[in-house]
């Protein structure tokens, strides 16, 4: 199959502009797996590509809710149940005004291969809404979550589809969603992960994605015979659940994270960012990062309006390692060139698909250690699966046990990705290694399960 054909985009992933990010995600995988496809005709005979890139179903629904002024508001909700060859559909919910079907298809598609890489029995899904949580009261969030679950509950279940958090959805939202599910079904199921600890959430789920990214990076640097992160300057983007826990783990191991960013601007604090302050500003008060300067006037704040065209200020800082942890396509080719020129040795994706195709090519061409999202940020969904296991067996595991299991899983993913790349003649290319290893397991399961 000629994967560069415009036809492929039209026929297989759809022609509308919304599908651009989905096409980007699919195209990367198709390029990576061509050596595997060429080595074994069975994937062709069983039409695995055609079957894998079409979601099992896309559920789209209306959400009507009442704001604090008693105005009726209407949003659109989605759940993309993409593939359940390896286990129940599993993946987060995103609440952000940019959400549309194409973005959720890209995220759900990535989730299939990510979940496969964990080695755990979970399939791929994603959902969410174009609802904007910013500026909403706690009661509005609660009412929206209840209305969302009124529709979503029909399609999920602990052995069917288990949603979790993503951008704009954290423990508060999961708590309201869980409460509504319980009310409607009268069933105390572990039907969502990322729940608050008091009603079945797993210890370490909030930290898991960020910590996992750092564990993966440590292993990758060791395998690639590079210096460790200890004492090294790190650039991090984002200031949400993933970014703050990357920063936390970096500080714990003696690295020096000097940046973070949100949708309005970025902070550069050359002595190392003040994590307790960031948590208070972003996780507790949902405030703008600019307020960091009230406590550290010598730090530098750059608003988005001052960014150079096509560049993000956070990637123009001299650093040993970079951790994009905000959102998709936040790191352009120009940003990649800035990082490379400034001596960056390693890039690990905490967000899903934060680097453009061109940026990734630049990194690979310059032998930068590049950890792609579906491998590097798989720790979050892995600990979600631990939460499912704990709920199913009515048990609770302690923090150290989960941390140990998370670290082991991240190291195993890293080693398998590196080994797969070597086996297929692209040693050091973790993008191809992750795509081939993730795809192969799902594809073989699909073949074994019949059409
Ligand atoms: P949060 O909502 O907690 O934080 C997102 C952060 O990114 C915020 O600082 C937000 O800024 C910033 N951001 C969001 N959209 C944009 C944008 N369009 N431009 C610039 N900045 C933006 O989300 P998470 O930390 O949970 O998720 C971050 C990324 O990690 C996403 O790509 C997500 O898919 C991925 N991910 C999340 C996992 C998880 O367990 N939560 C697991 C694996 C991947 P502001 O505060 O101004 O909104
Ligand atoms: O992108 C992701 O892996 C997540 N948002 C977490 C999914 C999950 O089910 O924990």
PDB file of C-alpha atoms in Angstrom, residues 120 252 284 359 403:
ATOM      1  CA  UNK A 120      -1.928  -4.805  30.286  1.00  0.00           C
ATOM      2  CA  UNK A 252      13.113  14.463  43.512  1.00  0.00           C
ATOM      3  CA  UNK A 284      -5.864  24.627  43.707  1.00  0.00           C
ATOM      4  CA  UNK A 359       9.994  18.395  14.673  1.00  0.00           C
ATOM      5  CA  UNK A 403       5.440   3.154  42.419  1.00  0.00           C
TER       6      UNK A 403
END
